mmCIF file of N, CA and C in Angstrom:
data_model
loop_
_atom_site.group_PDB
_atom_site.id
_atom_site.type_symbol
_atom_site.label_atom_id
_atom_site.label_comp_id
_atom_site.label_asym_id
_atom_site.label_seq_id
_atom_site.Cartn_x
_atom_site.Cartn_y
_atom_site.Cartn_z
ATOM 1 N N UNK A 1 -17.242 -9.531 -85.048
ATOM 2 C CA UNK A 1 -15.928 -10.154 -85.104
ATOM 3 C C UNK A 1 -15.262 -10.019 -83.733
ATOM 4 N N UNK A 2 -14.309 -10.874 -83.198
ATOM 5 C CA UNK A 2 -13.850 -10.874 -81.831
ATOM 6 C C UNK A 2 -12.766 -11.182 -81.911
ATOM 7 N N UNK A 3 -11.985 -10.472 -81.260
ATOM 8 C CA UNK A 3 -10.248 -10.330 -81.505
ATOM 9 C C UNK A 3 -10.016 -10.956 -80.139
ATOM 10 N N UNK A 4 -8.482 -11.763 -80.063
ATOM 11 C CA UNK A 4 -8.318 -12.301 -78.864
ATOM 12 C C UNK A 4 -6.638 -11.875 -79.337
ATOM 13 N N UNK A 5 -6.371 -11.090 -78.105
ATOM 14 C CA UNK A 5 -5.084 -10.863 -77.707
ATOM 15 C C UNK A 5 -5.029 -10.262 -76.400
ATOM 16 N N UNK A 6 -3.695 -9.999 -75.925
ATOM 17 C CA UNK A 6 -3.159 -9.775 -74.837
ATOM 18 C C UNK A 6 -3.683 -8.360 -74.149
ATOM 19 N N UNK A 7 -4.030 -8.164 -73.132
ATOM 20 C CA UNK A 7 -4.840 -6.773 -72.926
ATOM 21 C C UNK A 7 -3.387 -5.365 -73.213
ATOM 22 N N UNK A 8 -3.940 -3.942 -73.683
ATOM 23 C CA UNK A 8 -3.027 -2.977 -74.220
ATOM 24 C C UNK A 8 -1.643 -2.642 -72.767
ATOM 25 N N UNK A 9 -2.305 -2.832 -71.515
ATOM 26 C CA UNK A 9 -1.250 -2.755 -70.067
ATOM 27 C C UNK A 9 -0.015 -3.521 -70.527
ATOM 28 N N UNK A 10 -0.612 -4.629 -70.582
ATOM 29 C CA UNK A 10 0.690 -5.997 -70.836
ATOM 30 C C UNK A 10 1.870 -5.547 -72.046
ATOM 31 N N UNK A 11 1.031 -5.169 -73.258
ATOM 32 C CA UNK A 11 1.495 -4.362 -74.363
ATOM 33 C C UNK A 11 2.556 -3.226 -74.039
ATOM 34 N N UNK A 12 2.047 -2.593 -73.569
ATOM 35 C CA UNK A 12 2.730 -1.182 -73.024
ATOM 36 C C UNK A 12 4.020 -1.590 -72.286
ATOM 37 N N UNK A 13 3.914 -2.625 -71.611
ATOM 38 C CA UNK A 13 4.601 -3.105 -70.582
ATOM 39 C C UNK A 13 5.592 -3.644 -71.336
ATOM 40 N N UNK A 14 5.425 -4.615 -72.162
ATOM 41 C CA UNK A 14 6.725 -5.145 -72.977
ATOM 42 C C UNK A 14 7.023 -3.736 -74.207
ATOM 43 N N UNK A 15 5.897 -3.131 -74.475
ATOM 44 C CA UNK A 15 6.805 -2.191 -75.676
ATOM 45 C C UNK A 15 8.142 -1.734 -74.737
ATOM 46 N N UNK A 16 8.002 -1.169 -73.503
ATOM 47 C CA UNK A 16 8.657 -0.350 -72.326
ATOM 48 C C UNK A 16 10.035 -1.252 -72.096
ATOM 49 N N UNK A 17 9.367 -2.324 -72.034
ATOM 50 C CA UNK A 17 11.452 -3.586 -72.049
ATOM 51 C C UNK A 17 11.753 -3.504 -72.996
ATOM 52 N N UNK A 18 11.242 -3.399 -74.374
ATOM 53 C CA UNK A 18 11.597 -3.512 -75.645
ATOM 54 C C UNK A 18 12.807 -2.223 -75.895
ATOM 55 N N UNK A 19 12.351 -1.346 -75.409
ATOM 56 C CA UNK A 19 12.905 0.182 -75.799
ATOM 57 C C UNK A 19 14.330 0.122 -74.971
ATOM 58 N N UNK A 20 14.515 -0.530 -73.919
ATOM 59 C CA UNK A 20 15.741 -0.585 -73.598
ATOM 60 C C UNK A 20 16.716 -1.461 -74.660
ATOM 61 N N UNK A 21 16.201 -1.954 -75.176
ATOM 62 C CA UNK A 21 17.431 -2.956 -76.295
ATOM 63 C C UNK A 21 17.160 -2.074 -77.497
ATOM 64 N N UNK A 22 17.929 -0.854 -77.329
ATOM 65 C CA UNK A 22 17.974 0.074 -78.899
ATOM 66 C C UNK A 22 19.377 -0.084 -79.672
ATOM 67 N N UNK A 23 19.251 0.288 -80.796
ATOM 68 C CA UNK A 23 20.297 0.306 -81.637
ATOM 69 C C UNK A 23 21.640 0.042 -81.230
ATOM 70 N N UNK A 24 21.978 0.565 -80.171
ATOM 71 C CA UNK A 24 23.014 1.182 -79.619
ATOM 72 C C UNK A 24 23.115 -0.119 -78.476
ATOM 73 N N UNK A 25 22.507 -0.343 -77.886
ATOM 74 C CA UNK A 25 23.221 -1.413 -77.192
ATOM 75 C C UNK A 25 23.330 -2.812 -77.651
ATOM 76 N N UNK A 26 24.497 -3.474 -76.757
ATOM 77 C CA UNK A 26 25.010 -4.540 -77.259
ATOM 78 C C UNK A 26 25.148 -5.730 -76.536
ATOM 79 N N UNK A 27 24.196 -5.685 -74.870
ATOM 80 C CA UNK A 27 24.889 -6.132 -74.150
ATOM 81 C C UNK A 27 23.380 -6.760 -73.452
ATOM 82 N N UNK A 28 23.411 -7.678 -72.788
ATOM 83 C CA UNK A 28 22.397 -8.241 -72.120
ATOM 84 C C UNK A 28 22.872 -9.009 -70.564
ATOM 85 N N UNK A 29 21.707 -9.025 -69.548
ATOM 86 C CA UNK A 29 22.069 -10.269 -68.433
ATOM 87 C C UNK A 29 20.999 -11.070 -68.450
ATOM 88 N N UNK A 30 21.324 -12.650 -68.453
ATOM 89 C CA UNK A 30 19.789 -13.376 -68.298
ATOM 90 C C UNK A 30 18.991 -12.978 -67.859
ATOM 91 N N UNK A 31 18.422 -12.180 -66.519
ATOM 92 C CA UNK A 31 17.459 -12.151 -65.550
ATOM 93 C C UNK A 31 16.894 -10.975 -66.791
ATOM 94 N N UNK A 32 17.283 -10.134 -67.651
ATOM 95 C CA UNK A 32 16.449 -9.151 -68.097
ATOM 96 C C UNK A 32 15.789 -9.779 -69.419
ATOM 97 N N UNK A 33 16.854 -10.537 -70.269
ATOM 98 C CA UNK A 33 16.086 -10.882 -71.313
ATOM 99 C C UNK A 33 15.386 -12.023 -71.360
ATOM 100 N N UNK A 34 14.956 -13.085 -70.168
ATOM 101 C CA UNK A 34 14.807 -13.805 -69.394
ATOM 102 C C UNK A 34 12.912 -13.313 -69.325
ATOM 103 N N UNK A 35 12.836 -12.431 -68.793
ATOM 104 C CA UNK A 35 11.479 -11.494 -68.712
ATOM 105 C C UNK A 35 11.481 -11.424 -69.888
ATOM 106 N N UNK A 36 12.078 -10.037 -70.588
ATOM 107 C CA UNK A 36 11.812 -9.847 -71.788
ATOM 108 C C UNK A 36 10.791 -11.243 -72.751
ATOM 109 N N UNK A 37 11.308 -12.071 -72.598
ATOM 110 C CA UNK A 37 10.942 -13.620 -73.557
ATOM 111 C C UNK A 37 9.887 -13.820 -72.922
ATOM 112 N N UNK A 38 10.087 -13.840 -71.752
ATOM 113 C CA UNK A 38 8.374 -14.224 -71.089
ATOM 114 C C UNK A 38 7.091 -13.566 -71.755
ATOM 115 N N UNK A 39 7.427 -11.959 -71.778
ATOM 116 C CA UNK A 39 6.713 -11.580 -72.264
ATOM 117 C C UNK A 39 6.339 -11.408 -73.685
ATOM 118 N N UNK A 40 7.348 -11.562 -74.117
ATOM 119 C CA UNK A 40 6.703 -11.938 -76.114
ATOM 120 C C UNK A 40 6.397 -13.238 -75.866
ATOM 121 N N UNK A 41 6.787 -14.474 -75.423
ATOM 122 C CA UNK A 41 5.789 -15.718 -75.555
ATOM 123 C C UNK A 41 4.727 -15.711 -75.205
ATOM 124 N N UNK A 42 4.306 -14.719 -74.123
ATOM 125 C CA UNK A 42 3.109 -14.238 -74.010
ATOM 126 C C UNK A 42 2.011 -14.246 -74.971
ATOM 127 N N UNK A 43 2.668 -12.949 -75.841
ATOM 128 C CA UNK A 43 2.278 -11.930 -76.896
ATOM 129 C C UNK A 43 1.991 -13.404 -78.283
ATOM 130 N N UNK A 44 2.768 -14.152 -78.093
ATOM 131 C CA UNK A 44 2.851 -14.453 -79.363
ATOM 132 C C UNK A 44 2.139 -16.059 -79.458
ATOM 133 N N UNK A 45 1.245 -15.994 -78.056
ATOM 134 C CA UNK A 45 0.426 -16.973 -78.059
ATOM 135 C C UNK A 45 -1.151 -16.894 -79.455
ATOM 136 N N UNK A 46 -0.545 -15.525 -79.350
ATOM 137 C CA UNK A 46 -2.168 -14.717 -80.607
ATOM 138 C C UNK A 46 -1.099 -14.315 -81.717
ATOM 139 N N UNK A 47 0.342 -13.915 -81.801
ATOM 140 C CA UNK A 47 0.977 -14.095 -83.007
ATOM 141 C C UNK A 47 1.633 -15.121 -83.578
ATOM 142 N N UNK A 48 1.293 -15.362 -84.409
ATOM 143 C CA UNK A 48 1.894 -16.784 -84.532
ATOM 144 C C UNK A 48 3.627 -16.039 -85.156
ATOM 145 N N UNK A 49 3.538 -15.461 -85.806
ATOM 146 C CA UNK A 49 4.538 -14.759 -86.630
ATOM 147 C C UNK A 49 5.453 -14.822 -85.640
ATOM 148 N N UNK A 50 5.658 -13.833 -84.570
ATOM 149 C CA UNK A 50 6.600 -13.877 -83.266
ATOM 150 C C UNK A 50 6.782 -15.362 -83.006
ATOM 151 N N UNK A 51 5.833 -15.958 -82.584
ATOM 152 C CA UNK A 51 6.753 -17.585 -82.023
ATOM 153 C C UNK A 51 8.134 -18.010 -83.206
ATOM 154 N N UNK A 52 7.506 -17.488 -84.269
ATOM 155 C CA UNK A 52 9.067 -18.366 -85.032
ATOM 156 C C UNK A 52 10.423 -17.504 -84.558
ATOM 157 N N UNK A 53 10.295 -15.921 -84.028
ATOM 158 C CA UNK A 53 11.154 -15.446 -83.899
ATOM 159 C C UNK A 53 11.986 -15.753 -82.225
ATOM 160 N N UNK A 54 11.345 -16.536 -81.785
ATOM 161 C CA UNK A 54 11.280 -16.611 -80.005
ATOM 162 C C UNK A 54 12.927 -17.642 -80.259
ATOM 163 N N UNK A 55 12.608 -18.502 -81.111
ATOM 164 C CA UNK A 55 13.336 -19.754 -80.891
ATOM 165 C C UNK A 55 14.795 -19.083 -81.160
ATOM 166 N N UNK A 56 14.963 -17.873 -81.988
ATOM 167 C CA UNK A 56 16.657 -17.324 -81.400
ATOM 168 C C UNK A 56 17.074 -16.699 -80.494
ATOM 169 N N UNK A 57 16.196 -15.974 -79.443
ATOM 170 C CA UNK A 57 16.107 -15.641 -78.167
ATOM 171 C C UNK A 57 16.321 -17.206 -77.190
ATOM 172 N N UNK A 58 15.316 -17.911 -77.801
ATOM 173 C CA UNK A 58 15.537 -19.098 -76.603
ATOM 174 C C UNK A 58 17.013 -19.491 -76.898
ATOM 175 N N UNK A 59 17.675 -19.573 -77.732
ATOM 176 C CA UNK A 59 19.434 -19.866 -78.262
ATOM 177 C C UNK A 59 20.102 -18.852 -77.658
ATOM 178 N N UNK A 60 19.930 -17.889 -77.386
ATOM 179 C CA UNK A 60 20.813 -16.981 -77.234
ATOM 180 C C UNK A 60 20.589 -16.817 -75.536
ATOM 181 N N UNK A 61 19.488 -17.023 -74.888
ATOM 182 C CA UNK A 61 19.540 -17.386 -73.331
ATOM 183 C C UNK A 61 19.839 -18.603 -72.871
ATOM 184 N N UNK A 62 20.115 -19.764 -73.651
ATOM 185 C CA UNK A 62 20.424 -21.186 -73.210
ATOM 186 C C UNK A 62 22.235 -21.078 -73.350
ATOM 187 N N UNK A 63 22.513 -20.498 -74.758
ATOM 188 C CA UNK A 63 24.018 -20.188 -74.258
ATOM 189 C C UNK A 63 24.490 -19.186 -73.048
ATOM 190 N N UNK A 64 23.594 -17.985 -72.824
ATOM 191 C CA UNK A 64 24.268 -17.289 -71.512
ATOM 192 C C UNK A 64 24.238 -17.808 -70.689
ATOM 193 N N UNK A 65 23.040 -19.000 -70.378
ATOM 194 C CA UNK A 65 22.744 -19.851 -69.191
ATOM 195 C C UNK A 65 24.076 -20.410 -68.668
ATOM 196 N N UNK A 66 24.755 -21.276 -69.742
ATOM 197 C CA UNK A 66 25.990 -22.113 -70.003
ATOM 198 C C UNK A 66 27.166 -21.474 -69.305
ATOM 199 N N UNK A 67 27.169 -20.016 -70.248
ATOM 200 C CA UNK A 67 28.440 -18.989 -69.716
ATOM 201 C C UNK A 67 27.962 -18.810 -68.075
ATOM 202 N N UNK A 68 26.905 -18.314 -67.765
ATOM 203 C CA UNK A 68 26.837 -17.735 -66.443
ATOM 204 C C UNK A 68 27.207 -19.265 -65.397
ATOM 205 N N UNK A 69 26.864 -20.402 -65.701
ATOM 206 C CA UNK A 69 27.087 -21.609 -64.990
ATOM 207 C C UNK A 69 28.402 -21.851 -64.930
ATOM 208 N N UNK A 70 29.422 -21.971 -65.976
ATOM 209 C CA UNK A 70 30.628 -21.833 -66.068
ATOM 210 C C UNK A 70 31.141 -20.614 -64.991
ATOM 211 N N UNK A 71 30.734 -19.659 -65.223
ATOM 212 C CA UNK A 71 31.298 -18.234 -64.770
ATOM 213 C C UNK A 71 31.333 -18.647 -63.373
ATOM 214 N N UNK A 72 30.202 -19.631 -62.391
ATOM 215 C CA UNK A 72 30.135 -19.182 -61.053
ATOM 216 C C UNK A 72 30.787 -21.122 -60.741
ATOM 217 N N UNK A 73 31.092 -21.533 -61.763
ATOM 218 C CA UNK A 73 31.745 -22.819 -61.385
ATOM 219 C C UNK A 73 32.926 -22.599 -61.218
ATOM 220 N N UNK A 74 33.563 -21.501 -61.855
ATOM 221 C CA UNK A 74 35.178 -20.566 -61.470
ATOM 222 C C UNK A 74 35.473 -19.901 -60.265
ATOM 223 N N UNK A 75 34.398 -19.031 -60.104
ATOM 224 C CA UNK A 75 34.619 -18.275 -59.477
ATOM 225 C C UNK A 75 33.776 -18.287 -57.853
ATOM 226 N N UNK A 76 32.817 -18.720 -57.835
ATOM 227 C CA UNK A 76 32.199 -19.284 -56.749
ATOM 228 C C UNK A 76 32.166 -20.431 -55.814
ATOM 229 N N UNK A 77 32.932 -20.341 -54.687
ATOM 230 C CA UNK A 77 33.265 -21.849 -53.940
ATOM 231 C C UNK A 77 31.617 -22.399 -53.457
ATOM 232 N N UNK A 78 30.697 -21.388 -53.068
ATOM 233 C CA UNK A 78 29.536 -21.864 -52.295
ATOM 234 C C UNK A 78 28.651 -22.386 -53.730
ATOM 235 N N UNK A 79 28.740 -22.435 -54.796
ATOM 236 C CA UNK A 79 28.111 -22.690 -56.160
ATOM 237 C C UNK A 79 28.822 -23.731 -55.944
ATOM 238 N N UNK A 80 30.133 -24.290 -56.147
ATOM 239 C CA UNK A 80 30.368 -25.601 -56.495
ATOM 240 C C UNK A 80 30.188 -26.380 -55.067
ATOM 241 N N UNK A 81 30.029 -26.672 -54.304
ATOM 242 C CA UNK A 81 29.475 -27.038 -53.185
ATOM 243 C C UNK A 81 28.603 -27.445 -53.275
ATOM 244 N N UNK A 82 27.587 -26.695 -53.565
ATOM 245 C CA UNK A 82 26.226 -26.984 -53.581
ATOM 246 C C UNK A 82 26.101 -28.130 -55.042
ATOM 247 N N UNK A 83 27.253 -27.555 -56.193
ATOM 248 C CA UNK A 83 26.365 -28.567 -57.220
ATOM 249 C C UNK A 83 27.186 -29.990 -57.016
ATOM 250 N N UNK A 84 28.031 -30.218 -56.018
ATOM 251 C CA UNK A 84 28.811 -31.039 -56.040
ATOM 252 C C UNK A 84 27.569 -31.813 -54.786
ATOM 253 N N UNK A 85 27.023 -31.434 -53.843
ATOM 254 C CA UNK A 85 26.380 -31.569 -53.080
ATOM 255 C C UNK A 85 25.360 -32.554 -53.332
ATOM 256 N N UNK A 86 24.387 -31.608 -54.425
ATOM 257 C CA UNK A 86 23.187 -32.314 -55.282
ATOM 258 C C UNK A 86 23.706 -33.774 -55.815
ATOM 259 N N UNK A 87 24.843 -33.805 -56.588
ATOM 260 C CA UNK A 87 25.641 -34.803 -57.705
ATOM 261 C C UNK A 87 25.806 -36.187 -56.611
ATOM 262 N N UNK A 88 26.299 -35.828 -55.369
ATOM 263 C CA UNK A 88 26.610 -36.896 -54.970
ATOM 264 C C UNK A 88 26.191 -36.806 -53.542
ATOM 265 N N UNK A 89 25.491 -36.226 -52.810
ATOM 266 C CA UNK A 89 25.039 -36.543 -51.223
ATOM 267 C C UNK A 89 23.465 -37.501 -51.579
ATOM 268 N N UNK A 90 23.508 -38.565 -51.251
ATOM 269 C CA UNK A 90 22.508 -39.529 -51.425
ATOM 270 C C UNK A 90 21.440 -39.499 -50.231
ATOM 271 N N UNK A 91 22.565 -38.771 -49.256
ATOM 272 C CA UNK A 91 21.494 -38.560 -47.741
ATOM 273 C C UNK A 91 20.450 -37.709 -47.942
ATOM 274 N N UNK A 92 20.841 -36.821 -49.124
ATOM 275 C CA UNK A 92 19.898 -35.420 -48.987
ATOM 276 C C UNK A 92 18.518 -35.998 -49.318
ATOM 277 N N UNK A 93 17.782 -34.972 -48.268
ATOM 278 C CA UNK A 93 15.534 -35.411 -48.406
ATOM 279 C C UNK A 93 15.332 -34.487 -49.402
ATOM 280 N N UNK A 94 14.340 -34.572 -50.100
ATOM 281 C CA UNK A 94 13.897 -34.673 -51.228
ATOM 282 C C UNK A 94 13.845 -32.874 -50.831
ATOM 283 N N UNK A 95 13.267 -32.040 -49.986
ATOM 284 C CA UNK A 95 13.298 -31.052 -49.686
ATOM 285 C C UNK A 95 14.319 -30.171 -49.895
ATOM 286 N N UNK A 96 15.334 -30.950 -48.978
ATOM 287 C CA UNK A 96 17.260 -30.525 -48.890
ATOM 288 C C UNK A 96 17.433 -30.306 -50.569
ATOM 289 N N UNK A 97 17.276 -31.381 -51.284
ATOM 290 C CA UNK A 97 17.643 -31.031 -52.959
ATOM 291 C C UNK A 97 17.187 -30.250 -53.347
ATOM 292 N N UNK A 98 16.022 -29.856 -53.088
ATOM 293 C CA UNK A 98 14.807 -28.834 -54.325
ATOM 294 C C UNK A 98 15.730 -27.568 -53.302
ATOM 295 N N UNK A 99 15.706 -27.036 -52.344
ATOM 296 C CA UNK A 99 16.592 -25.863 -52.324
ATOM 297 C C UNK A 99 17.765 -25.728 -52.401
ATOM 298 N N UNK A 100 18.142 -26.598 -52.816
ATOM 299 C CA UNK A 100 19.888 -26.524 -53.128
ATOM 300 C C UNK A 100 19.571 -26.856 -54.998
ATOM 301 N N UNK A 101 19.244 -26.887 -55.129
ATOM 302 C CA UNK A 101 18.944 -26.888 -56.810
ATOM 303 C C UNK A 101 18.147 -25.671 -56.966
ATOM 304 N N UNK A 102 17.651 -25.287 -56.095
ATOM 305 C CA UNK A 102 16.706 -23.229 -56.175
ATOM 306 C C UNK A 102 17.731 -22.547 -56.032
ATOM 307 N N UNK A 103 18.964 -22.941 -55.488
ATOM 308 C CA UNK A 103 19.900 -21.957 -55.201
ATOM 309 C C UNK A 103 20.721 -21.754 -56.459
ATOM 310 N N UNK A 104 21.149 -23.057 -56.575
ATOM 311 C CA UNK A 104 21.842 -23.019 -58.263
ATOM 312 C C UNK A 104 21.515 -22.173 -58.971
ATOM 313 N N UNK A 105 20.260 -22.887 -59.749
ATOM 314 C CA UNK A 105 19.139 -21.936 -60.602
ATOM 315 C C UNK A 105 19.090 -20.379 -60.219
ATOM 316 N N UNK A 106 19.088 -20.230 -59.205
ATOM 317 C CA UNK A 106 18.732 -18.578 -59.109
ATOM 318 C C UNK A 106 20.357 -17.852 -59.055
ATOM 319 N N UNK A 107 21.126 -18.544 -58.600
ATOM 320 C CA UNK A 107 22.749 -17.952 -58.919
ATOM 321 C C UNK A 107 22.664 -17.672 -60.316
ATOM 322 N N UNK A 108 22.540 -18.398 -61.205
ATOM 323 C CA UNK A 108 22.667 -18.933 -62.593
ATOM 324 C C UNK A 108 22.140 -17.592 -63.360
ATOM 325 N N UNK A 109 20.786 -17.698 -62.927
ATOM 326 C CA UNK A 109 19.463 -16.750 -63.332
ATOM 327 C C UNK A 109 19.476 -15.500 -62.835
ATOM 328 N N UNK A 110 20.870 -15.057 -61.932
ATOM 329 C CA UNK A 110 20.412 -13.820 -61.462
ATOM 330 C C UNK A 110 21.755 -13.176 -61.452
ATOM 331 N N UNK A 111 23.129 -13.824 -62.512
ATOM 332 C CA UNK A 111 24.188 -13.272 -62.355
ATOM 333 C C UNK A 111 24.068 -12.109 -63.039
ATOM 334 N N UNK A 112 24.807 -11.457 -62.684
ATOM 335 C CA UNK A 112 24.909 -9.785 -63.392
ATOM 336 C C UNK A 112 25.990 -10.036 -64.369
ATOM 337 N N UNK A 113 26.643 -11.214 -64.933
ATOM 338 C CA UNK A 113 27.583 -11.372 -66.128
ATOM 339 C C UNK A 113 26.949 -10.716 -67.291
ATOM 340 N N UNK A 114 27.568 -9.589 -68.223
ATOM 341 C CA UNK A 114 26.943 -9.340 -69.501
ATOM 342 C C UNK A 114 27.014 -10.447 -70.120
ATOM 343 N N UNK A 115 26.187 -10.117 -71.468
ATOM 344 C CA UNK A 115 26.741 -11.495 -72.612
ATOM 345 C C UNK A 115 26.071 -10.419 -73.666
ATOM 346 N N UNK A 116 27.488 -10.889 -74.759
ATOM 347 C CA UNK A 116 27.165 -9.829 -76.073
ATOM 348 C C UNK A 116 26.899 -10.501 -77.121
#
């Protein structure tokens, strides 16, 4: 018989992110649970059981996405610049966009805003 799953390192590795979200906390930033998901979609390419559970994680990082985009459309002049930039500079080369849209994305993806 031949078992196909994820090798025990990888395992270990997400049990180890897992253990930080205990009872007791309440609080998350995209960039952590962001990983976190990576790695159970991983996992749950051989569980099928987990994929049904992924899709309220994927809800619950598409709304922080929202908040953290909002958050730096307030409070960040070089964020709205740039997305005002993308929206309407027609001059920009195809290059100029893809890093000014990497910049977005990684503002977005790497704010330290909690979300509870």
């Amino acid at each position: 018989r031949m078992e196909v799953g994820p090798p025990p390192e990888f395992l270990a590795r997400t049990v180890e992110q897992l253990d930080a979200f205990h009872e007791g906390r309440k609080a998350f930033t995209v960039q952590e649970m962001s990983t976190l998901v990576g790695h159970l979609s991983h996992i749950a390419t051989t569980s099928r059981w987990l994929a049904h559970l992924l899709s309220h994680l994927y809800t619950s990082i598409s709304a922080a996405l929202k908040v953290n985009c909002a958050y730096e459309i307030d409070t960040n002049k070089a964020f709205r610049q740039a997305m005002k930039k993308v929206a309407e500079d027609e001059s920009m080369t195809q290059n100029q966009r893809t890093f000014t849209q990497g910049y977005i994305n990684r503002t977005v993806h790497e704010s330290k805003w909690s979300h509870f």
